[in-house]
Amino acid sequence: MADQKIIQNRLKKNYKHRLKWAKRENIEAYRIYEKDIPEFPFLIDVYGPYVVVYHKGDDEIDAEKPEHFNYALAAVKNVLNIPEANLIIKLRLRQKDGQYEKLDEKNEFISVNEHQAKFLVNLYDYLDTGLFLDHRPMRQIIFKESQGKKVLNLFSYTGSVSVMAALGGATHVTSVDMSHTYQEWARRNFTNNNISLKEHNFIVQSAMDYLDKANTKFDIIFLDPPTFSNSKKLAEDFEIEKDHVSLIKQCLHILTPNGTLYFSNNKRKFKLDPIIHTLASVTDISSQSIPQDFRDPKIHNCFKITHLK
């Protein structure tokens, strides 16, 4: 029972602190536990009235203490006082092709507040919910810098960065993603925030194909590629270490003289190719782009890239 008390006390302490902060900032989707205690190697996120618990299966849990996961679930229900139906459990098993398979077919969405915006999330059907919580500070940077700007969001996923750019006063936002599902989700996110779709583009295409033909100039570009992809829609496999130089070069080609390229990825041991420093001015902003509800300083890498003066 001592173990059960340990996780319950930690969760209670975290939740009390995070709840105050989240209410003050108008944030409804945030992390309350991230492997804080080695014997409880789980991730626990709040989405409004729901809680999502991620675990990696028995390989990550002390084989002699399989009850730890049950203790963690009990602690969530007790501390947050939520019904069983609002507790969602996800097993983090990556598929061989680097992609995640669909988990369910509920097609249910809820809307959660984040500062100035409201985002639609799906807590059941995929491993990811449609909102990358670790990019919350990055979305605020885009919001604050977008007034009167043309913004390009590559690998745009469900368009949360695009929404923030539009809410921040961007004159035009182009979102590029090769998934029809994500682009429809992005449109719904715009509508959910009462943003007219008329001034903005949603392009279903790979970022590489888009950049090959692009000639429109943008003031802000957000480039957030996956670590790896072998989608059938791609001519060849994508790997961030191998392909980031060409992506950045192409982005610089369509970046206005005083524009800013934000390049992010989540490869843990990623190293920016030194050649980039000869092509542009680069600032590593990873530390300031990690939100305060995340403990892992390597959750993503983020660079601010501008033309050489």
PDB file of C-alpha atoms in Angstrom:
ATOM      1  CA  MET A   1       0.000   0.000   0.000  1.00  0.00           C
ATOM      2  CA  ALA A   2       3.014   2.293   0.462  1.00  0.00           C
ATOM      3  CA  ASP A   3       3.579   2.261  -3.312  1.00  0.00           C
ATOM      4  CA  GLN A   4      -0.025   3.217  -3.916  1.00  0.00           C
ATOM      5  CA  LYS A   5       0.332   6.165  -1.544  1.00  0.00           C
ATOM      6  CA  ILE A   6       3.511   7.352  -3.285  1.00  0.00           C
ATOM      7  CA  ILE A   7       1.868   7.703  -6.711  1.00  0.00           C
ATOM      8  CA  GLN A   8      -1.295   9.179  -5.213  1.00  0.00           C
ATOM      9  CA  ASN A   9       0.640  11.836  -3.286  1.00  0.00           C
ATOM     10  CA  ARG A  10       2.740  12.796  -6.307  1.00  0.00           C
ATOM     11  CA  LEU A  11      -0.308  13.037  -8.535  1.00  0.00           C
ATOM     12  CA  LYS A  12      -2.156  15.128  -5.956  1.00  0.00           C
ATOM     13  CA  LYS A  13       0.780  17.550  -5.674  1.00  0.00           C
ATOM     14  CA  ASN A  14       1.208  17.834  -9.456  1.00  0.00           C
ATOM     15  CA  TYR A  15      -2.479  18.252 -10.159  1.00  0.00           C
ATOM     16  CA  LYS A  16      -2.991  20.944  -7.538  1.00  0.00           C
ATOM     17  CA  HIS A  17      -0.148  23.005  -9.014  1.00  0.00           C
ATOM     18  CA  ARG A  18      -1.012  22.399 -12.686  1.00  0.00           C
ATOM     19  CA  LEU A  19      -4.744  23.008 -12.255  1.00  0.00           C
ATOM     20  CA  LYS A  20      -4.134  26.504 -10.840  1.00  0.00           C
ATOM     21  CA  TRP A  21      -1.715  27.311 -13.624  1.00  0.00           C
ATOM     22  CA  ALA A  22      -4.000  25.895 -16.337  1.00  0.00           C
ATOM     23  CA  LYS A  23      -7.028  27.865 -15.145  1.00  0.00           C
ATOM     24  CA  ARG A  24      -4.995  31.051 -14.994  1.00  0.00           C
ATOM     25  CA  GLU A  25      -3.729  30.521 -18.560  1.00  0.00           C
ATOM     26  CA  ASN A  26      -7.041  29.213 -19.985  1.00  0.00           C
ATOM     27  CA  ILE A  27      -5.520  25.817 -20.833  1.00  0.00           C
ATOM     28  CA  GLU A  28      -7.674  22.673 -20.757  1.00  0.00           C
ATOM     29  CA  ALA A  29      -5.199  20.165 -22.228  1.00  0.00           C
ATOM     30  CA  TYR A  30      -2.009  19.623 -20.242  1.00  0.00           C
ATOM     31  CA  ARG A  31       0.275  16.998 -18.685  1.00  0.00           C
ATOM     32  CA  ILE A  32       0.042  16.196 -14.978  1.00  0.00           C
ATOM     33  CA  TYR A  33       2.491  13.305 -14.728  1.00  0.00           C
ATOM     34  CA  GLU A  34       5.517  12.289 -16.816  1.00  0.00           C
ATOM     35  CA  LYS A  35       7.407   9.306 -15.422  1.00  0.00           C
ATOM     36  CA  ASP A  36       8.166  11.348 -12.279  1.00  0.00           C
ATOM     37  CA  ILE A  37       8.726   8.174 -10.242  1.00  0.00           C
ATOM     38  CA  PRO A  38      10.799   5.399 -11.934  1.00  0.00           C
ATOM     39  CA  GLU A  39       8.510   2.635 -10.630  1.00  0.00           C
ATOM     40  CA  PHE A  40       5.557   4.382 -12.294  1.00  0.00           C
ATOM     41  CA  PRO A  41       6.791   5.042 -15.865  1.00  0.00           C
ATOM     42  CA  PHE A  42       3.560   6.460 -17.273  1.00  0.00           C
ATOM     43  CA  LEU A  43       2.359   9.627 -18.989  1.00  0.00           C
ATOM     44  CA  ILE A  44      -0.878  11.214 -17.779  1.00  0.00           C
ATOM     45  CA  ASP A  45      -2.597  14.045 -19.663  1.00  0.00           C
ATOM     46  CA  VAL A  46      -5.753  16.015 -18.887  1.00  0.00           C
ATOM     47  CA  TYR A  47      -8.159  16.978 -21.681  1.00  0.00           C
ATOM     48  CA  GLY A  48     -10.992  18.935 -20.111  1.00  0.00           C
ATOM     49  CA  PRO A  49     -13.072  16.411 -18.140  1.00  0.00           C
ATOM     50  CA  TYR A  50     -11.080  13.449 -19.531  1.00  0.00           C
ATOM     51  CA  VAL A  51      -7.722  11.907 -18.625  1.00  0.00           C
ATOM     52  CA  VAL A  52      -5.494   9.950 -21.010  1.00  0.00           C
ATOM     53  CA  VAL A  53      -2.950   7.523 -19.514  1.00  0.00           C
ATOM     54  CA  TYR A  54      -0.147   6.232 -21.756  1.00  0.00           C
ATOM     55  CA  HIS A  55       1.993   3.218 -20.987  1.00  0.00           C
ATOM     56  CA  LYS A  56       4.379   1.046 -22.967  1.00  0.00           C
ATOM     57  CA  GLY A  57       3.298  -2.327 -21.684  1.00  0.00           C
ATOM     58  CA  ASP A  58       4.968  -4.860 -19.415  1.00  0.00           C
ATOM     59  CA  ASP A  59       8.478  -4.240 -20.757  1.00  0.00           C
ATOM     60  CA  GLU A  60       8.492  -0.861 -19.038  1.00  0.00           C
ATOM     61  CA  ILE A  61       6.950  -1.975 -15.748  1.00  0.00           C
ATOM     62  CA  ASP A  62       8.837  -3.753 -12.975  1.00  0.00           C
ATOM     63  CA  ALA A  63       7.920  -7.393 -13.600  1.00  0.00           C
ATOM     64  CA  GLU A  64       7.556  -8.020  -9.867  1.00  0.00           C
ATOM     65  CA  LYS A  65       5.155  -5.115  -9.430  1.00  0.00           C
ATOM     66  CA  PRO A  66       2.567  -5.277 -12.229  1.00  0.00           C
ATOM     67  CA  GLU A  67       0.048  -3.762  -9.825  1.00  0.00           C
ATOM     68  CA  HIS A  68       1.751  -0.379 -10.261  1.00  0.00           C
ATOM     69  CA  PHE A  69      -0.321   0.408 -13.318  1.00  0.00           C
ATOM     70  CA  ASN A  70      -3.521  -0.297 -11.413  1.00  0.00           C
ATOM     71  CA  TYR A  71      -2.291   1.913  -8.563  1.00  0.00           C
ATOM     72  CA  ALA A  72      -1.702   4.731 -11.046  1.00  0.00           C
ATOM     73  CA  LEU A  73      -5.205   4.381 -12.512  1.00  0.00           C
ATOM     74  CA  ALA A  74      -6.749   4.338  -9.048  1.00  0.00           C
ATOM     75  CA  ALA A  75      -4.775   7.461  -8.132  1.00  0.00           C
ATOM     76  CA  VAL A  76      -6.040   9.281 -11.235  1.00  0.00           C
ATOM     77  CA  LYS A  77      -9.665   8.455 -10.420  1.00  0.00           C
ATOM     78  CA  ASN A  78      -9.274   9.428  -6.756  1.00  0.00           C
ATOM     79  CA  VAL A  79      -7.273  12.632  -7.184  1.00  0.00           C
ATOM     80  CA  LEU A  80      -9.173  14.008 -10.176  1.00  0.00           C
ATOM     81  CA  ASN A  81     -12.508  12.562  -9.066  1.00  0.00           C
ATOM     82  CA  ILE A  82     -13.441  11.362 -12.540  1.00  0.00           C
ATOM     83  CA  PRO A  83     -15.734   8.485 -13.567  1.00  0.00           C
ATOM     84  CA  GLU A  84     -14.327   5.342 -15.179  1.00  0.00           C
ATOM     85  CA  ALA A  85     -15.808   6.376 -18.543  1.00  0.00           C
ATOM     86  CA  ASN A  86     -13.602   9.492 -18.609  1.00  0.00           C
ATOM     87  CA  LEU A  87     -10.364   7.549 -18.158  1.00  0.00           C
ATOM     88  CA  ILE A  88      -8.737   6.544 -21.460  1.00  0.00           C
ATOM     89  CA  ILE A  89      -5.797   4.124 -21.565  1.00  0.00           C
ATOM     90  CA  LYS A  90      -3.396   3.962 -24.506  1.00  0.00           C
ATOM     91  CA  LEU A  91      -0.626   1.476 -25.183  1.00  0.00           C
ATOM     92  CA  ARG A  92       2.376   3.162 -26.822  1.00  0.00           C
ATOM     93  CA  LEU A  93       3.549   0.462 -29.236  1.00  0.00           C
ATOM     94  CA  ARG A  94       5.117   1.866 -32.406  1.00  0.00           C
ATOM     95  CA  GLN A  95       4.545  -0.033 -35.627  1.00  0.00           C
ATOM     96  CA  LYS A  96       7.449  -1.315 -37.731  1.00  0.00           C
ATOM     97  CA  ASP A  97       6.980   1.310 -40.447  1.00  0.00           C
ATOM     98  CA  GLY A  98       7.338   4.157 -37.961  1.00  0.00           C
ATOM     99  CA  GLN A  99       3.643   4.965 -38.115  1.00  0.00           C
ATOM    100  CA  TYR A 100       0.884   4.405 -35.586  1.00  0.00           C
ATOM    101  CA  GLU A 101      -2.128   2.303 -36.453  1.00  0.00           C
ATOM    102  CA  LYS A 102      -5.695   3.392 -35.876  1.00  0.00           C
ATOM    103  CA  LEU A 103      -6.907   2.255 -32.464  1.00  0.00           C
ATOM    104  CA  ASP A 104     -10.660   2.769 -32.682  1.00  0.00           C
ATOM    105  CA  GLU A 105     -13.492   4.077 -34.870  1.00  0.00           C
ATOM    106  CA  LYS A 106     -15.448   6.232 -32.418  1.00  0.00           C
ATOM    107  CA  ASN A 107     -14.966   9.445 -34.410  1.00  0.00           C
ATOM    108  CA  GLU A 108     -15.829  11.486 -31.304  1.00  0.00           C
ATOM    109  CA  PHE A 109     -14.387  14.950 -30.779  1.00  0.00           C
ATOM    110  CA  ILE A 110     -14.306  17.332 -27.848  1.00  0.00           C
ATOM    111  CA  SER A 111     -13.178  20.954 -27.864  1.00  0.00           C
ATOM    112  CA  VAL A 112     -10.467  22.096 -25.434  1.00  0.00           C
ATOM    113  CA  ASN A 113      -9.294  25.643 -24.744  1.00  0.00           C
ATOM    114  CA  GLU A 114      -5.684  26.726 -25.209  1.00  0.00           C
ATOM    115  CA  HIS A 115      -5.045  30.384 -24.489  1.00  0.00           C
ATOM    116  CA  GLN A 116      -6.829  32.229 -27.334  1.00  0.00           C
ATOM    117  CA  ALA A 117      -7.932  29.113 -29.231  1.00  0.00           C
ATOM    118  CA  LYS A 118     -10.236  26.103 -29.042  1.00  0.00           C
ATOM    119  CA  PHE A 119      -8.970  22.834 -30.517  1.00  0.00           C
ATOM    120  CA  LEU A 120     -10.870  19.695 -31.469  1.00  0.00           C
ATOM    121  CA  VAL A 121      -9.287  16.529 -30.101  1.00  0.00           C
ATOM    122  CA  ASN A 122     -10.109  12.860 -30.625  1.00  0.00           C
ATOM    123  CA  LEU A 123      -9.119  10.927 -27.515  1.00  0.00           C
ATOM    124  CA  TYR A 124      -9.929   7.430 -28.764  1.00  0.00           C
ATOM    125  CA  ASP A 125      -9.148   6.706 -32.396  1.00  0.00           C
ATOM    126  CA  TYR A 126      -5.381   7.287 -32.628  1.00  0.00           C
ATOM    127  CA  LEU A 127      -2.412   7.213 -30.294  1.00  0.00           C
ATOM    128  CA  ASP A 128      -2.091  10.983 -30.786  1.00  0.00           C
ATOM    129  CA  THR A 129      -5.108  13.099 -29.957  1.00  0.00           C
ATOM    130  CA  GLY A 130      -4.803  15.737 -32.689  1.00  0.00           C
ATOM    131  CA  LEU A 131      -3.008  18.247 -30.462  1.00  0.00           C
ATOM    132  CA  PHE A 132       0.718  18.046 -29.663  1.00  0.00           C
ATOM    133  CA  LEU A 133       0.793  19.430 -26.120  1.00  0.00           C
ATOM    134  CA  ASP A 134       4.560  19.970 -26.166  1.00  0.00           C
ATOM    135  CA  HIS A 135       4.189  22.550 -28.960  1.00  0.00           C
ATOM    136  CA  ARG A 136       1.993  24.861 -26.892  1.00  0.00           C
ATOM    137  CA  PRO A 137       4.770  27.498 -26.405  1.00  0.00           C
ATOM    138  CA  MET A 138       5.590  27.321 -30.120  1.00  0.00           C
ATOM    139  CA  ARG A 139       1.964  27.999 -30.974  1.00  0.00           C
ATOM    140  CA  GLN A 140       2.118  31.096 -28.757  1.00  0.00           C
ATOM    141  CA  ILE A 141       5.240  32.319 -30.547  1.00  0.00           C
ATOM    142  CA  ILE A 142       3.455  31.943 -33.891  1.00  0.00           C
ATOM    143  CA  PHE A 143       0.368  33.703 -32.518  1.00  0.00           C
ATOM    144  CA  LYS A 144       2.392  36.686 -31.306  1.00  0.00           C
ATOM    145  CA  GLU A 145       4.418  37.054 -34.520  1.00  0.00           C
ATOM    146  CA  SER A 146       1.734  36.531 -37.183  1.00  0.00           C
ATOM    147  CA  GLN A 147       0.040  39.933 -37.331  1.00  0.00           C
ATOM    148  CA  GLY A 148      -0.078  41.027 -40.991  1.00  0.00           C
ATOM    149  CA  LYS A 149       2.114  38.080 -42.099  1.00  0.00           C
ATOM    150  CA  LYS A 150       1.814  35.271 -44.659  1.00  0.00           C
ATOM    151  CA  VAL A 151       2.346  31.958 -42.864  1.00  0.00           C
ATOM    152  CA  LEU A 152       3.196  28.479 -44.175  1.00  0.00           C
ATOM    153  CA  ASN A 153       2.645  25.416 -41.983  1.00  0.00           C
ATOM    154  CA  LEU A 154       4.370  22.298 -43.372  1.00  0.00           C
ATOM    155  CA  PHE A 155       3.476  18.805 -42.086  1.00  0.00           C
ATOM    156  CA  SER A 156       0.553  20.759 -40.647  1.00  0.00           C
ATOM    157  CA  TYR A 157      -1.230  17.794 -38.989  1.00  0.00           C
ATOM    158  CA  THR A 158      -4.583  19.036 -37.635  1.00  0.00           C
ATOM    159  CA  GLY A 159      -3.731  22.697 -38.177  1.00  0.00           C
ATOM    160  CA  SER A 160      -3.326  23.928 -34.593  1.00  0.00           C
ATOM    161  CA  VAL A 161      -0.341  26.123 -35.533  1.00  0.00           C
ATOM    162  CA  SER A 162      -2.313  27.415 -38.523  1.00  0.00           C
ATOM    163  CA  VAL A 163      -5.229  28.328 -36.249  1.00  0.00           C
ATOM    164  CA  MET A 164      -2.912  30.270 -33.941  1.00  0.00           C
ATOM    165  CA  ALA A 165      -1.396  32.117 -36.896  1.00  0.00           C
ATOM    166  CA  ALA A 166      -4.849  33.097 -38.171  1.00  0.00           C
ATOM    167  CA  LEU A 167      -6.009  34.168 -34.700  1.00  0.00           C
ATOM    168  CA  GLY A 168      -2.812  36.191 -34.376  1.00  0.00           C
ATOM    169  CA  GLY A 169      -3.757  38.239 -37.422  1.00  0.00           C
ATOM    170  CA  ALA A 170      -2.003  36.476 -40.313  1.00  0.00           C
ATOM    171  CA  THR A 171      -3.315  37.765 -43.639  1.00  0.00           C
ATOM    172  CA  HIS A 172      -2.987  34.296 -45.148  1.00  0.00           C
ATOM    173  CA  VAL A 173      -2.127  30.798 -43.854  1.00  0.00           C
ATOM    174  CA  THR A 174      -1.255  27.826 -46.062  1.00  0.00           C
ATOM    175  CA  SER A 175      -1.391  24.400 -44.388  1.00  0.00           C
ATOM    176  CA  VAL A 176       0.290  21.478 -46.164  1.00  0.00           C
ATOM    177  CA  ASP A 177      -0.244  17.856 -45.150  1.00  0.00           C
ATOM    178  CA  MET A 178      -0.693  14.736 -47.261  1.00  0.00           C
ATOM    179  CA  SER A 179      -3.547  13.414 -45.120  1.00  0.00           C
ATOM    180  CA  HIS A 180      -7.106  14.218 -46.218  1.00  0.00           C
ATOM    181  CA  THR A 181      -8.240  13.298 -42.695  1.00  0.00           C
ATOM    182  CA  TYR A 182      -5.927  15.820 -41.037  1.00  0.00           C
ATOM    183  CA  GLN A 183      -6.763  18.587 -43.505  1.00  0.00           C
ATOM    184  CA  GLU A 184     -10.468  18.124 -42.879  1.00  0.00           C
ATOM    185  CA  TRP A 185      -9.704  18.209 -39.149  1.00  0.00           C
ATOM    186  CA  ALA A 186      -7.734  21.442 -39.694  1.00  0.00           C
ATOM    187  CA  ARG A 187     -10.704  23.024 -41.488  1.00  0.00           C
ATOM    188  CA  ARG A 188     -12.931  22.023 -38.579  1.00  0.00           C
ATOM    189  CA  ASN A 189     -10.448  23.606 -36.171  1.00  0.00           C
ATOM    190  CA  PHE A 190     -10.669  26.862 -38.147  1.00  0.00           C
ATOM    191  CA  THR A 191     -14.472  26.746 -38.074  1.00  0.00           C
ATOM    192  CA  ASN A 192     -14.371  25.916 -34.343  1.00  0.00           C
ATOM    193  CA  ASN A 193     -12.536  29.223 -33.846  1.00  0.00           C
ATOM    194  CA  ASN A 194     -14.873  31.200 -36.127  1.00  0.00           C
ATOM    195  CA  ILE A 195     -12.107  31.771 -38.684  1.00  0.00           C
ATOM    196  CA  SER A 196     -13.237  32.202 -42.274  1.00  0.00           C
ATOM    197  CA  LEU A 197     -11.706  29.598 -44.605  1.00  0.00           C
ATOM    198  CA  LYS A 198     -11.713  31.980 -47.588  1.00  0.00           C
ATOM    199  CA  GLU A 199      -8.310  33.605 -47.020  1.00  0.00           C
ATOM    200  CA  HIS A 200      -6.517  30.361 -46.197  1.00  0.00           C
ATOM    201  CA  ASN A 201      -5.344  27.288 -48.136  1.00  0.00           C
ATOM    202  CA  PHE A 202      -5.434  23.637 -47.074  1.00  0.00           C
ATOM    203  CA  ILE A 203      -3.263  21.630 -49.462  1.00  0.00           C
ATOM    204  CA  VAL A 204      -3.298  17.825 -49.466  1.00  0.00           C
ATOM    205  CA  GLN A 205       0.231  17.093 -50.615  1.00  0.00           C
ATOM    206  CA  SER A 206       3.556  15.994 -49.190  1.00  0.00           C
ATOM    207  CA  ALA A 207       5.667  18.897 -47.950  1.00  0.00           C
ATOM    208  CA  MET A 208       8.491  17.776 -50.270  1.00  0.00           C
ATOM    209  CA  ASP A 209       6.274  17.880 -53.367  1.00  0.00           C
ATOM    210  CA  TYR A 210       4.862  21.243 -52.323  1.00  0.00           C
ATOM    211  CA  LEU A 211       8.325  22.755 -51.839  1.00  0.00           C
ATOM    212  CA  ASP A 212       9.540  21.398 -55.188  1.00  0.00           C
ATOM    213  CA  LYS A 213       7.046  23.629 -57.005  1.00  0.00           C
ATOM    214  CA  ALA A 214       6.529  26.477 -54.518  1.00  0.00           C
ATOM    215  CA  ASN A 215       7.239  30.060 -55.588  1.00  0.00           C
ATOM    216  CA  THR A 216       5.037  32.037 -53.168  1.00  0.00           C
ATOM    217  CA  LYS A 217       7.036  33.862 -50.472  1.00  0.00           C
ATOM    218  CA  PHE A 218       6.138  33.548 -46.777  1.00  0.00           C
ATOM    219  CA  ASP A 219       7.038  35.669 -43.741  1.00  0.00           C
ATOM    220  CA  ILE A 220       6.808  32.772 -41.277  1.00  0.00           C
ATOM    221  CA  ILE A 221       7.302  29.078 -42.033  1.00  0.00           C
ATOM    222  CA  PHE A 222       6.717  26.346 -39.467  1.00  0.00           C
ATOM    223  CA  LEU A 223       8.448  23.097 -40.462  1.00  0.00           C
ATOM    224  CA  ASP A 224       7.682  20.158 -38.173  1.00  0.00           C
ATOM    225  CA  PRO A 225       8.488  16.897 -39.995  1.00  0.00           C
ATOM    226  CA  PRO A 226       8.234  13.389 -38.530  1.00  0.00           C
ATOM    227  CA  THR A 227      11.361  11.486 -37.578  1.00  0.00           C
ATOM    228  CA  PHE A 228      10.590   8.828 -40.165  1.00  0.00           C
ATOM    229  CA  SER A 229       7.922   8.012 -42.727  1.00  0.00           C
ATOM    230  CA  ASN A 230       7.589   5.346 -45.400  1.00  0.00           C
ATOM    231  CA  SER A 231       4.119   6.320 -46.532  1.00  0.00           C
ATOM    232  CA  LYS A 232       3.041   4.887 -49.885  1.00  0.00           C
ATOM    233  CA  LYS A 233       2.341   8.489 -50.943  1.00  0.00           C
ATOM    234  CA  LEU A 234       6.076   9.274 -50.843  1.00  0.00           C
ATOM    235  CA  ALA A 235       8.471   8.433 -53.686  1.00  0.00           C
ATOM    236  CA  GLU A 236      11.056   7.281 -51.125  1.00  0.00           C
ATOM    237  CA  ASP A 237      11.312   6.875 -47.353  1.00  0.00           C
ATOM    238  CA  PHE A 238      11.654  10.084 -45.350  1.00  0.00           C
ATOM    239  CA  GLU A 239      14.215  10.275 -42.538  1.00  0.00           C
ATOM    240  CA  ILE A 240      14.787  13.525 -40.678  1.00  0.00           C
ATOM    241  CA  GLU A 241      18.586  13.223 -40.357  1.00  0.00           C
ATOM    242  CA  LYS A 242      18.944  12.509 -44.064  1.00  0.00           C
ATOM    243  CA  ASP A 243      16.382  14.959 -45.424  1.00  0.00           C
ATOM    244  CA  HIS A 244      16.387  18.046 -43.186  1.00  0.00           C
ATOM    245  CA  VAL A 245      19.078  19.932 -45.136  1.00  0.00           C
ATOM    246  CA  SER A 246      17.156  19.863 -48.415  1.00  0.00           C
ATOM    247  CA  LEU A 247      13.910  20.789 -46.630  1.00  0.00           C
ATOM    248  CA  ILE A 248      15.498  23.777 -44.912  1.00  0.00           C
ATOM    249  CA  LYS A 249      17.193  24.926 -48.138  1.00  0.00           C
ATOM    250  CA  GLN A 250      13.856  24.862 -49.967  1.00  0.00           C
ATOM    251  CA  CYS A 251      12.133  26.714 -47.126  1.00  0.00           C
ATOM    252  CA  LEU A 252      14.806  29.425 -47.190  1.00  0.00           C
ATOM    253  CA  HIS A 253      14.171  29.814 -50.913  1.00  0.00           C
ATOM    254  CA  ILE A 254      10.551  30.892 -50.265  1.00  0.00           C
ATOM    255  CA  LEU A 255      11.192  32.779 -47.004  1.00  0.00           C
ATOM    256  CA  THR A 256      10.981  36.592 -47.269  1.00  0.00           C
ATOM    257  CA  PRO A 257      14.245  38.485 -46.574  1.00  0.00           C
ATOM    258  CA  ASN A 258      13.183  39.366 -43.020  1.00  0.00           C
ATOM    259  CA  GLY A 259      11.168  36.191 -42.492  1.00  0.00           C
ATOM    260  CA  THR A 260      11.535  33.441 -39.887  1.00  0.00           C
ATOM    261  CA  LEU A 261      11.651  29.674 -40.335  1.00  0.00           C
ATOM    262  CA  TYR A 262      10.872  27.613 -37.243  1.00  0.00           C
ATOM    263  CA  PHE A 263      12.184  24.076 -37.655  1.00  0.00           C
ATOM    264  CA  SER A 264      11.132  21.438 -35.146  1.00  0.00           C
ATOM    265  CA  ASN A 265      11.423  17.671 -34.843  1.00  0.00           C
ATOM    266  CA  ASN A 266      11.253  15.072 -32.101  1.00  0.00           C
ATOM    267  CA  LYS A 267      14.258  12.848 -32.858  1.00  0.00           C
ATOM    268  CA  ARG A 268      15.951  12.513 -29.481  1.00  0.00           C
ATOM    269  CA  LYS A 269      19.569  12.514 -30.711  1.00  0.00           C
ATOM    270  CA  PHE A 270      19.036  14.859 -33.625  1.00  0.00           C
ATOM    271  CA  LYS A 271      22.022  16.896 -34.791  1.00  0.00           C
ATOM    272  CA  LEU A 272      21.547  19.833 -37.138  1.00  0.00           C
ATOM    273  CA  ASP A 273      23.851  19.491 -40.135  1.00  0.00           C
ATOM    274  CA  PRO A 274      26.669  22.105 -39.813  1.00  0.00           C
ATOM    275  CA  ILE A 275      26.061  23.202 -43.408  1.00  0.00           C
ATOM    276  CA  ILE A 276      22.867  24.946 -42.247  1.00  0.00           C
ATOM    277  CA  HIS A 277      24.986  27.441 -40.297  1.00  0.00           C
ATOM    278  CA  THR A 278      26.681  28.474 -43.554  1.00  0.00           C
ATOM    279  CA  LEU A 279      23.328  29.060 -45.240  1.00  0.00           C
ATOM    280  CA  ALA A 280      21.416  30.900 -42.519  1.00  0.00           C
ATOM    281  CA  SER A 281      21.467  32.352 -39.024  1.00  0.00           C
ATOM    282  CA  VAL A 282      20.416  29.626 -36.562  1.00  0.00           C
ATOM    283  CA  THR A 283      19.330  29.850 -32.926  1.00  0.00           C
ATOM    284  CA  ASP A 284      18.490  26.738 -30.910  1.00  0.00           C
ATOM    285  CA  ILE A 285      15.299  27.657 -29.018  1.00  0.00           C
ATOM    286  CA  SER A 286      14.508  24.134 -27.784  1.00  0.00           C
ATOM    287  CA  SER A 287      14.751  24.991 -24.083  1.00  0.00           C
ATOM    288  CA  GLN A 288      12.339  27.928 -24.327  1.00  0.00           C
ATOM    289  CA  SER A 289       9.907  25.922 -26.478  1.00  0.00           C
ATOM    290  CA  ILE A 290       9.356  23.162 -23.882  1.00  0.00           C
ATOM    291  CA  PRO A 291       6.183  23.822 -21.829  1.00  0.00           C
ATOM    292  CA  GLN A 292       6.353  23.891 -18.045  1.00  0.00           C
ATOM    293  CA  ASP A 293       4.112  20.831 -17.682  1.00  0.00           C
ATOM    294  CA  PHE A 294       6.700  18.643 -19.469  1.00  0.00           C
ATOM    295  CA  ARG A 295       9.711  17.211 -17.600  1.00  0.00           C
ATOM    296  CA  ASP A 296      11.561  15.766 -20.603  1.00  0.00           C
ATOM    297  CA  PRO A 297      13.930  18.416 -22.078  1.00  0.00           C
ATOM    298  CA  LYS A 298      14.369  16.251 -25.181  1.00  0.00           C
ATOM    299  CA  ILE A 299      10.685  15.963 -26.082  1.00  0.00           C
ATOM    300  CA  HIS A 300      11.498  17.982 -29.214  1.00  0.00           C
ATOM    301  CA  ASN A 301      14.198  20.089 -30.860  1.00  0.00           C
ATOM    302  CA  CYS A 302      13.373  23.560 -32.143  1.00  0.00           C
ATOM    303  CA  PHE A 303      15.434  26.038 -34.161  1.00  0.00           C
ATOM    304  CA  LYS A 304      14.788  29.627 -35.225  1.00  0.00           C
ATOM    305  CA  ILE A 305      16.320  30.132 -38.670  1.00  0.00           C
ATOM    306  CA  THR A 306      16.622  33.437 -40.548  1.00  0.00           C
ATOM    307  CA  HIS A 307      18.500  34.651 -43.615  1.00  0.00           C
ATOM    308  CA  LEU A 308      22.095  35.713 -43.127  1.00  0.00           C
ATOM    309  CA  LYS A 309      22.411  39.492 -42.985  1.00  0.00           C
TER     310      LYS A 309
END
